[in-house]
Coordinates of C-alpha atoms and ligand atoms in Angstrom, one line a residue:
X359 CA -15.1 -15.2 9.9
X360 CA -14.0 -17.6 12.7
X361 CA -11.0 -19.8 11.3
X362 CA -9.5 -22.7 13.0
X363 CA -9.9 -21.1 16.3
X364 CA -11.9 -22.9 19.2
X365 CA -15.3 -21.6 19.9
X366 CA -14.7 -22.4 23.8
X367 CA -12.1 -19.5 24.1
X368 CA -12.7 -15.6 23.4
X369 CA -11.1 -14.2 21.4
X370 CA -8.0 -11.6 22.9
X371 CA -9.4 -8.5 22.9
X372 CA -6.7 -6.8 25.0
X373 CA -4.1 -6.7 21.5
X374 CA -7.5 -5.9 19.1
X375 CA -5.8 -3.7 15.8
X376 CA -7.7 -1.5 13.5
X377 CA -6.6 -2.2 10.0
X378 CA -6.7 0.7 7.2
X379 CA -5.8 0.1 3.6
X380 CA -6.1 2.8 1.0
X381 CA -3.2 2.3 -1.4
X382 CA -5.3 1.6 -4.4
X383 CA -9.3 1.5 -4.9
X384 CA -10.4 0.0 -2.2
X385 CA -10.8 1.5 1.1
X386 CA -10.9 -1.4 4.0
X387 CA -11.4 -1.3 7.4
X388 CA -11.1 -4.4 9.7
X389 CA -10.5 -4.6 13.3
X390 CA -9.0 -8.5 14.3
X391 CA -8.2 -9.1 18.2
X392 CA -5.1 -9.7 19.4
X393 CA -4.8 -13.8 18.3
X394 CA -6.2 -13.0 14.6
X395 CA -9.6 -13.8 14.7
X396 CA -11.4 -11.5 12.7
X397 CA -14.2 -9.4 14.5
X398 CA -14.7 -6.8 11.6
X399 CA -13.9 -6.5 7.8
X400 CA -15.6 -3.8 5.4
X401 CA -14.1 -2.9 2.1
X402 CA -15.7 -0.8 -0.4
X403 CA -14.4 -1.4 -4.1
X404 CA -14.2 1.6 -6.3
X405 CA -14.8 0.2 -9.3
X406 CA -17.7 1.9 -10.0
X407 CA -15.9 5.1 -9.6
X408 CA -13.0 4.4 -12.0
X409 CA -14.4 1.9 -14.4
X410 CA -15.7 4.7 -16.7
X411 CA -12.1 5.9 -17.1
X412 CA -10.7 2.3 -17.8
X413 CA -8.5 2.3 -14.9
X414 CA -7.6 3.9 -11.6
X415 CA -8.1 7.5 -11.4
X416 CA -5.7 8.8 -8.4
X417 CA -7.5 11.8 -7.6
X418 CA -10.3 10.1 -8.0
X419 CA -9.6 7.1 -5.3
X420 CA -8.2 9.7 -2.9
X421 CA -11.2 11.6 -2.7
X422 CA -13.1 8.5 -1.9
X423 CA -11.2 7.6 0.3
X424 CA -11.5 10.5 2.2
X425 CA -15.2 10.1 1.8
X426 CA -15.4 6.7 2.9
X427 CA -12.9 6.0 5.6
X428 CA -14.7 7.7 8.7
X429 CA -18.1 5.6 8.2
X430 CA -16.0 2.6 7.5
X431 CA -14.3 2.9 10.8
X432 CA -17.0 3.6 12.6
X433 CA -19.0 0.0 11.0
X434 CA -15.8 -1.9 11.8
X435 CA -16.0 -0.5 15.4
X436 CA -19.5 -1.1 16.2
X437 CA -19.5 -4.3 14.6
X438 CA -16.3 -5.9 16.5
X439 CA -18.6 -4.1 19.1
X440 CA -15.0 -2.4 20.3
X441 CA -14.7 1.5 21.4
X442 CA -11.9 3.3 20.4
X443 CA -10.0 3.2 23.6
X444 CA -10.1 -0.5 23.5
X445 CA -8.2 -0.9 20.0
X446 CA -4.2 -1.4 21.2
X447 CA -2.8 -0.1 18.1
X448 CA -3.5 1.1 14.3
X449 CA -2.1 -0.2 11.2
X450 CA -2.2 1.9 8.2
X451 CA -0.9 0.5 4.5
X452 CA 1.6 3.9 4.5
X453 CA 3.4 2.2 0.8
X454 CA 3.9 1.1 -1.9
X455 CA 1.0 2.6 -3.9
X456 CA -0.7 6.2 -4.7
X457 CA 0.7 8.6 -3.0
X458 CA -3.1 10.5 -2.5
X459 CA -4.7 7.6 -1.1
X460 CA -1.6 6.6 1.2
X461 CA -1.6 10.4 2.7
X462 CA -5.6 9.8 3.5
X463 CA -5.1 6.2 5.1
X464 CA -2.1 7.3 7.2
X465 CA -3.4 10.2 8.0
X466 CA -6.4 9.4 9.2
X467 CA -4.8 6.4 11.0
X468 CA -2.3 8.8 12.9
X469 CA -5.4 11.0 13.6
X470 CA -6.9 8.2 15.3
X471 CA -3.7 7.3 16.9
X472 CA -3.4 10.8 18.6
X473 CA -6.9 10.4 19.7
X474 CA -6.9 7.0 21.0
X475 CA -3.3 7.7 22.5
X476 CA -2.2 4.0 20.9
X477 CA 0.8 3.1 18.5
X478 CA 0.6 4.0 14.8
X479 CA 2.1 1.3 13.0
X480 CA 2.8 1.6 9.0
X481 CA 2.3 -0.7 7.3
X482 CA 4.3 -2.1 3.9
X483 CA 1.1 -3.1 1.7
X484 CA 3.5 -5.9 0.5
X485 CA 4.6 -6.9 3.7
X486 CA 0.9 -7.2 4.5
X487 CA 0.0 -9.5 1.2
X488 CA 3.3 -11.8 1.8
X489 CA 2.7 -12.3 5.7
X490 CA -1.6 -12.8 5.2
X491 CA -1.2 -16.8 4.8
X492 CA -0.2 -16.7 8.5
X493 CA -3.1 -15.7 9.6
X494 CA -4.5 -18.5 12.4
X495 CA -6.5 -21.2 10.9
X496 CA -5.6 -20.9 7.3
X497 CA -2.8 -23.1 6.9
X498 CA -3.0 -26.2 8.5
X499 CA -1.2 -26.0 11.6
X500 CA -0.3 -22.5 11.1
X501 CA 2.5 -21.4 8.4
X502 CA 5.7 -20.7 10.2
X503 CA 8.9 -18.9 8.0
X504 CA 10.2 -19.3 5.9
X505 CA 7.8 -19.3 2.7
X506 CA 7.9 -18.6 -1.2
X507 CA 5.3 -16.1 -1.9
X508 CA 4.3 -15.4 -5.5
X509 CA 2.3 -11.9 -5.7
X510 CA 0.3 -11.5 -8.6
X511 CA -1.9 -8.2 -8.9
X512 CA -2.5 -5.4 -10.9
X513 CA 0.6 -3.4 -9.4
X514 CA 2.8 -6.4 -8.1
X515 CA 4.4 -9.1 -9.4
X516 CA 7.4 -10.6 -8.1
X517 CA 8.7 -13.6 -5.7
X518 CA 9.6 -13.4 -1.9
X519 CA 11.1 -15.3 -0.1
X520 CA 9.5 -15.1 3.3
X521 CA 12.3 -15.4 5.3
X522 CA 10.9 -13.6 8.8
X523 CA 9.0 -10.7 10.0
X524 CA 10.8 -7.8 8.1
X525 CA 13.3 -10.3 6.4
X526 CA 12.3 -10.8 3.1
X527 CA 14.6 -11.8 -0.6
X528 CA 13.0 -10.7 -3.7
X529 CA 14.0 -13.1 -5.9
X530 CA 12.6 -12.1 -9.4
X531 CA 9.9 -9.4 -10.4
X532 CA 8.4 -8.1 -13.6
X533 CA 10.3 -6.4 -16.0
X534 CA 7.8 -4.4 -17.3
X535 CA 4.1 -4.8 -16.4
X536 CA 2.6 -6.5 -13.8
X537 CA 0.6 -10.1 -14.5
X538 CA -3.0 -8.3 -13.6
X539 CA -1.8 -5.2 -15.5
X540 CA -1.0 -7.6 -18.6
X541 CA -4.6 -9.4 -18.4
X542 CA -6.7 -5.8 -17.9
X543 CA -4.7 -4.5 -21.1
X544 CA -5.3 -7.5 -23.0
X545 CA -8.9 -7.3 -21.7
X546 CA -9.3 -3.9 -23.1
X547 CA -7.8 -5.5 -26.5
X548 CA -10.7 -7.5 -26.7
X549 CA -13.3 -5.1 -25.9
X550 CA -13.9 -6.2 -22.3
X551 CA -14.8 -3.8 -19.4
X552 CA -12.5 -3.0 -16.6
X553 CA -10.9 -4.8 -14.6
X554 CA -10.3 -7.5 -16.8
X555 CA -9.0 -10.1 -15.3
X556 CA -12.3 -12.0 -14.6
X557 CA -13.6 -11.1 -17.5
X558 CA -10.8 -12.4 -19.7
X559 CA -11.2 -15.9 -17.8
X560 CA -14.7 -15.9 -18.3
X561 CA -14.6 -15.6 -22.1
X562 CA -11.2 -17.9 -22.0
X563 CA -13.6 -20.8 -20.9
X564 CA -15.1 -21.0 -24.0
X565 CA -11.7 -20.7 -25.8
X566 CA -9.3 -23.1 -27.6
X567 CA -5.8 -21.8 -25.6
X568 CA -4.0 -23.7 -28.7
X569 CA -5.2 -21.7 -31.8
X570 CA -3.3 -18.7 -31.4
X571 CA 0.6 -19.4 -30.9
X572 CA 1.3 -16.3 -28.6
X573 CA 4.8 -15.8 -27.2
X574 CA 5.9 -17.0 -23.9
X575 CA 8.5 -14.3 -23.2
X576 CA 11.5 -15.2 -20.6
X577 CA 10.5 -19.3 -20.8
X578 CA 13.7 -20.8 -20.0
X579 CA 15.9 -18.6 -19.0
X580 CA 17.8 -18.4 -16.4
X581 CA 16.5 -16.7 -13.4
X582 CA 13.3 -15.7 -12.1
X583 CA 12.2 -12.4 -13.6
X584 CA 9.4 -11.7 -15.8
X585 CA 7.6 -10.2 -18.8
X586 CA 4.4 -9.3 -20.3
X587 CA 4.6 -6.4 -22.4
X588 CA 5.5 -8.2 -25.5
X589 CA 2.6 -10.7 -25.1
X590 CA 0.3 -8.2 -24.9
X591 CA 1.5 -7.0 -28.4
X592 CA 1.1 -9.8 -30.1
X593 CA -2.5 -10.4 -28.8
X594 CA -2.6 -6.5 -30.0
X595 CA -0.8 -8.1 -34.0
X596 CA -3.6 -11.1 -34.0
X597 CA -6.5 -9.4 -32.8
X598 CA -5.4 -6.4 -35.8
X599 CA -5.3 -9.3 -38.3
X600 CA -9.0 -9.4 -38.2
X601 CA -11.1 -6.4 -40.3
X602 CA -11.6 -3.8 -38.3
X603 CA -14.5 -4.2 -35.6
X604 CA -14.7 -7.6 -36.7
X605 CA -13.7 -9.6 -34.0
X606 CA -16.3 -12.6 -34.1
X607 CA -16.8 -14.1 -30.7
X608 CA -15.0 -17.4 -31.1
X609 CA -12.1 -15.6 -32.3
X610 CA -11.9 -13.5 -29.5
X611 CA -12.9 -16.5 -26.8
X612 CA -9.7 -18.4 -28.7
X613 CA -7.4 -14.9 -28.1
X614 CA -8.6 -14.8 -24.4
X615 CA -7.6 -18.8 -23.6
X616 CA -4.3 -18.4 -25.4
X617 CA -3.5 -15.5 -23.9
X618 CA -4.1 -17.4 -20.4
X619 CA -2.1 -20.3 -21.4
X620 CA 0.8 -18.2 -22.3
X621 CA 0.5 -16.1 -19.2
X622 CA 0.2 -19.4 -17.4
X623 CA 2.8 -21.3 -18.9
X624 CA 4.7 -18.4 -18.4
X625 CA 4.1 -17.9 -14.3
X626 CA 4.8 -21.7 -14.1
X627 CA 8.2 -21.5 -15.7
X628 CA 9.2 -18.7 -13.8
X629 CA 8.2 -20.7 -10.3
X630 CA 9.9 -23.4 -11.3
X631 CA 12.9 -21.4 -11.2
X632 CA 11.9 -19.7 -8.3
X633 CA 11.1 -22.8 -6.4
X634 CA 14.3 -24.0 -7.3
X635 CA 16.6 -21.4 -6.0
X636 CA 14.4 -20.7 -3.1
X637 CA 15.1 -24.4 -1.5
X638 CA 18.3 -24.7 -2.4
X639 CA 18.7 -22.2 0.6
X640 CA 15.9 -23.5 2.6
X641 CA 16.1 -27.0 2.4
X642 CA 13.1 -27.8 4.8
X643 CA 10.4 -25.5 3.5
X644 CA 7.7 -26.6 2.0
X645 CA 5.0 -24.0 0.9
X646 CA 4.3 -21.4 -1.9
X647 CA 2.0 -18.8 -1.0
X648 CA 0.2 -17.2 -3.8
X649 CA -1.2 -13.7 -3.1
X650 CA -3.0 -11.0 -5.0
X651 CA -6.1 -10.6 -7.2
X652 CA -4.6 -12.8 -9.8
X653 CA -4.5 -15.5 -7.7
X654 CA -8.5 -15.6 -8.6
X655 CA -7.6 -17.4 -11.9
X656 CA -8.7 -21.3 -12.0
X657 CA -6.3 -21.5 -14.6
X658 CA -3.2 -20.3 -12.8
X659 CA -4.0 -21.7 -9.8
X660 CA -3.6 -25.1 -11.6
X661 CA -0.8 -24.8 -13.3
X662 CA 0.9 -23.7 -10.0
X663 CA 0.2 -26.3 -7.9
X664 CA 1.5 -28.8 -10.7
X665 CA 4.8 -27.0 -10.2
X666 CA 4.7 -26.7 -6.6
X667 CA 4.0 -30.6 -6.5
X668 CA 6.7 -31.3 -8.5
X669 CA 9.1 -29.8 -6.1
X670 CA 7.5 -31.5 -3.4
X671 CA 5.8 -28.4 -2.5
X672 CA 2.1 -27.4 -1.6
X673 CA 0.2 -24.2 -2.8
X674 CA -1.6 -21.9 -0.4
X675 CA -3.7 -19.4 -1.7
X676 CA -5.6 -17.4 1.0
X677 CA -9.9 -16.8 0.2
X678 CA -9.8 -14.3 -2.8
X679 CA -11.2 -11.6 -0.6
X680 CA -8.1 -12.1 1.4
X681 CA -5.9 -12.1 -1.8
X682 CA -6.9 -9.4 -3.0
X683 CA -6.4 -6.1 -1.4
X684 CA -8.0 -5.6 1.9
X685 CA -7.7 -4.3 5.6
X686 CA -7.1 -7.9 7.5
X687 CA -4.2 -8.6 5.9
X688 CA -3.1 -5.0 7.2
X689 CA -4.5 -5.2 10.9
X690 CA -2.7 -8.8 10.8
X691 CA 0.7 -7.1 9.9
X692 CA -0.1 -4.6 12.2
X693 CA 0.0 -7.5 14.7
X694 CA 3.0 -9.4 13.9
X695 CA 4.7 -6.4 14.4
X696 CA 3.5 -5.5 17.7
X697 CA 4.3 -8.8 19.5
X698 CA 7.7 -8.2 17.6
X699 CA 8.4 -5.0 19.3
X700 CA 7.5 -2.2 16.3
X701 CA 7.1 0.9 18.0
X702 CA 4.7 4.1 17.0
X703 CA 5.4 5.5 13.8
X704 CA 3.7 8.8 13.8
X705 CA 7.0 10.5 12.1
X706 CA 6.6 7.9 9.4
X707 CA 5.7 9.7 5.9
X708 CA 4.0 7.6 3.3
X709 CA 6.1 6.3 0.8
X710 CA 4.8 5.8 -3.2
X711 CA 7.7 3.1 -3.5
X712 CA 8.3 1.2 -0.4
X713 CA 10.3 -1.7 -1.7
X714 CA 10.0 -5.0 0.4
X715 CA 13.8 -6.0 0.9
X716 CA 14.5 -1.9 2.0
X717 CA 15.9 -2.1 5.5
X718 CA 13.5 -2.2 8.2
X719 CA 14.2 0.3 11.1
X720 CA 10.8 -0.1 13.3
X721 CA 11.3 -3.7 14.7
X722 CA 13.4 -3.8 17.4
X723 CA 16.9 -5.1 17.6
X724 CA 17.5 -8.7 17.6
X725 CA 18.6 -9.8 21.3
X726 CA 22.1 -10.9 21.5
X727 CA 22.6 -14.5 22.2
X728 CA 24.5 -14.7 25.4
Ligands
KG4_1210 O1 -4.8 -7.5 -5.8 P1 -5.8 -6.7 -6.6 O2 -7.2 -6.8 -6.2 O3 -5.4 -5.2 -6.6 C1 -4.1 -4.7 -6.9 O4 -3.8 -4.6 -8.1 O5 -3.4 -4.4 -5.9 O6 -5.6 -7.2 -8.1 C2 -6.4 -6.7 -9.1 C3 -5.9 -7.3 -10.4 C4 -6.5 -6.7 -11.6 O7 -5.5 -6.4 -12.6 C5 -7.4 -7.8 -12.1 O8 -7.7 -7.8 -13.5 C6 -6.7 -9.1 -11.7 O9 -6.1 -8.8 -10.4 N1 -7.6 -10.2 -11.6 C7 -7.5 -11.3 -12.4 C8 -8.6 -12.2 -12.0 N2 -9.3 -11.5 -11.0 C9 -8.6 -10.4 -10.8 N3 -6.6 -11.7 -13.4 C10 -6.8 -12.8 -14.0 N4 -7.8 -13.7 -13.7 C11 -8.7 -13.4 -12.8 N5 -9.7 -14.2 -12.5
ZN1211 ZN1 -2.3 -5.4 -3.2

């Protein structure tokens, strides 16, 4: 992919990073040169792997991982048409996420490293979803800080503020399960196969989101926090008022869309708050980022940008395959941190938890005004 960058110049091969992102089930590759134009992305989902377990299998993804990152690495390569001695640096997603497939990513990214004698850098998977909407060419104009970002996935859901490169708020999170984590259980309540997000909004479509009056948990009140698991049990109460193995279609298609209403009315209350507290402290700024594989749904997507409008914001949600969990948004980080001054972090252990707002020590100092 070529975005927003002028065919007349080429692209700056001398800063080219190698992206590596194994923190859940997908393993991604991606080499992007030095200004952020893309010159290789490969990611290979697992879900065929894990789907007939109903979920991620950790011992499972590592071991594919382990299988699959060499020959990914070596397609990126030959397809940015880059030898390893030309790559400036590697980025490795070293947290948050499962420990088993962290150890392979970083691992193999210090390996690399050592081989290639280049900079390591590890990279916060977080960091890597909140800073992808600066990538060149996808806002208009290019996105400068500071930023509300609302990640929604199947492990994440909370609000940043994007303040700058290792400077980030987290103004509210999930109490209890994440947003994707809600929709696959609620999927699995209603017979559907894994992941089950996109199935859920497929069947919603047919729906009525007004026959079933499903709780809203958290609506109005103060803050910015959230909470699913008590929606998911009462879609677990209606769907048990039906005779066992009984669910007819409608029913469940009318389940599905009021169980995306809730979850949507839900996310847009909480962003209003959000939105609210964000610009009281940044005045200027303008733009809600919306990241992660939830950021897929029609239905959220909507009801977000009606909030965002009312605040006089607009929504940015990157292309899905860059919302969702992939090796660009890694290599990207990997470059904001170089021209930043991150140094090699081959003493850097993978971390399971990794929180966004923990103090950064790899970017250098801040100069001193004179
Ligand atoms: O970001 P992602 O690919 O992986 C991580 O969880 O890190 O997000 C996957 C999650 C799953 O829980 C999946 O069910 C959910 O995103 N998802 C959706 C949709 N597409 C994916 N949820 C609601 N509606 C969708 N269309
Ligand atoms: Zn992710």
């Amino acid at each position: 992919m070529q975005i927003g960058h002028p065919e007349t110049t080429g692209p700056d091969l001398s800063g080219a990073v190698l992206g590596i992102e194994s923190s859940c089930d997908e393993t991604a590759v991606a080499v992007l040169a030095g200004d952020g134009r893309i010159l290789a992305e490969t990611v290979l989902s697992q879900i065929g792997e894990h789907a007939p377990f109903g979920g991620v299998v950790p011992e499972v993804a590592a071991r594919a991982h382990l299988a699959h990152l060499a020959p990914l690495t070596e397609a990126a390569l030959a397809k940015a048409g880059l030898g390893g001695g030309e790559i400036a640096a590697i980025a490795a997603t070293s947290g948050p996420g499962l420990i088993g497939g962290l150890i392979v990513g970083a691992n193999f990214g210090k390996g690399l490293a050592l081989a290639w004698d280049k900079p390591f850098l590890p990279i916060n998977h977080l960091e890597a979803h909140a800073l992808t909407a600066r990538l060149p060419g996808l806002a208009e104009g290019g996105l400068a800080f500071p930023y509300l970002l609302l990640l929604v996935s199947g492990g994440h859901c909370q609000f940043v503020a994007v303040e700058a490169l290792g400077r980030y708020r987290v103004l509210g999170r999930t109490l209890d399960d994440a947003v994707g984590e809600a929709f696959d259980k609620a999927a699995k309540l209603l017979g559907l196969p894994w992941p089950g997000g996109p199935a859920l909004e497929c069947l919603a479509t047919e729906g009525d989101p007004a026959r079933f009056a499903l709780p809203r948990p958290l609506l109005g009140r103060p803050g910015c926090d959230f909470s699913f698991s008590g929606l998911k049990t009462a879609l677990a109460q209606s769907i048990a008022g039906f005779p066992s193995g009984a669910l007819p279609r409608a029913a469940a298609a009318d389940l599905a869309a009021s169980f995306q209403r809730a979850v949507a009315d839900v996310l847009a209350d909480r962003t209003d708050h959000a939105l609210a507290a964000f610009a009281a402290r940044h005045p200027g700024a303008t733009t809600l980022v919306l990241a992660g594989g939830v950021a897929a749904n029609q239905a959220i997507r909507a009801a977000l940008a009606l909030v965002a409008a009312r605040h006089g914001f607009h929504l940015i949600a990157p292309p899905l395959r860059l919302c969702t969990d992939n090796a660009v948004m890694v290599a990207w980080a990997g470059i904001e941190r170089l021209k930043c001054g991150a140094v090699s972090g081959l003493d850097h252990a993978p971390r399971p938890r990794w929180p966004l707002d923990a103090p950064d020590m790899a970017l250098a100092p801040a100069p001193v005004a004179a």
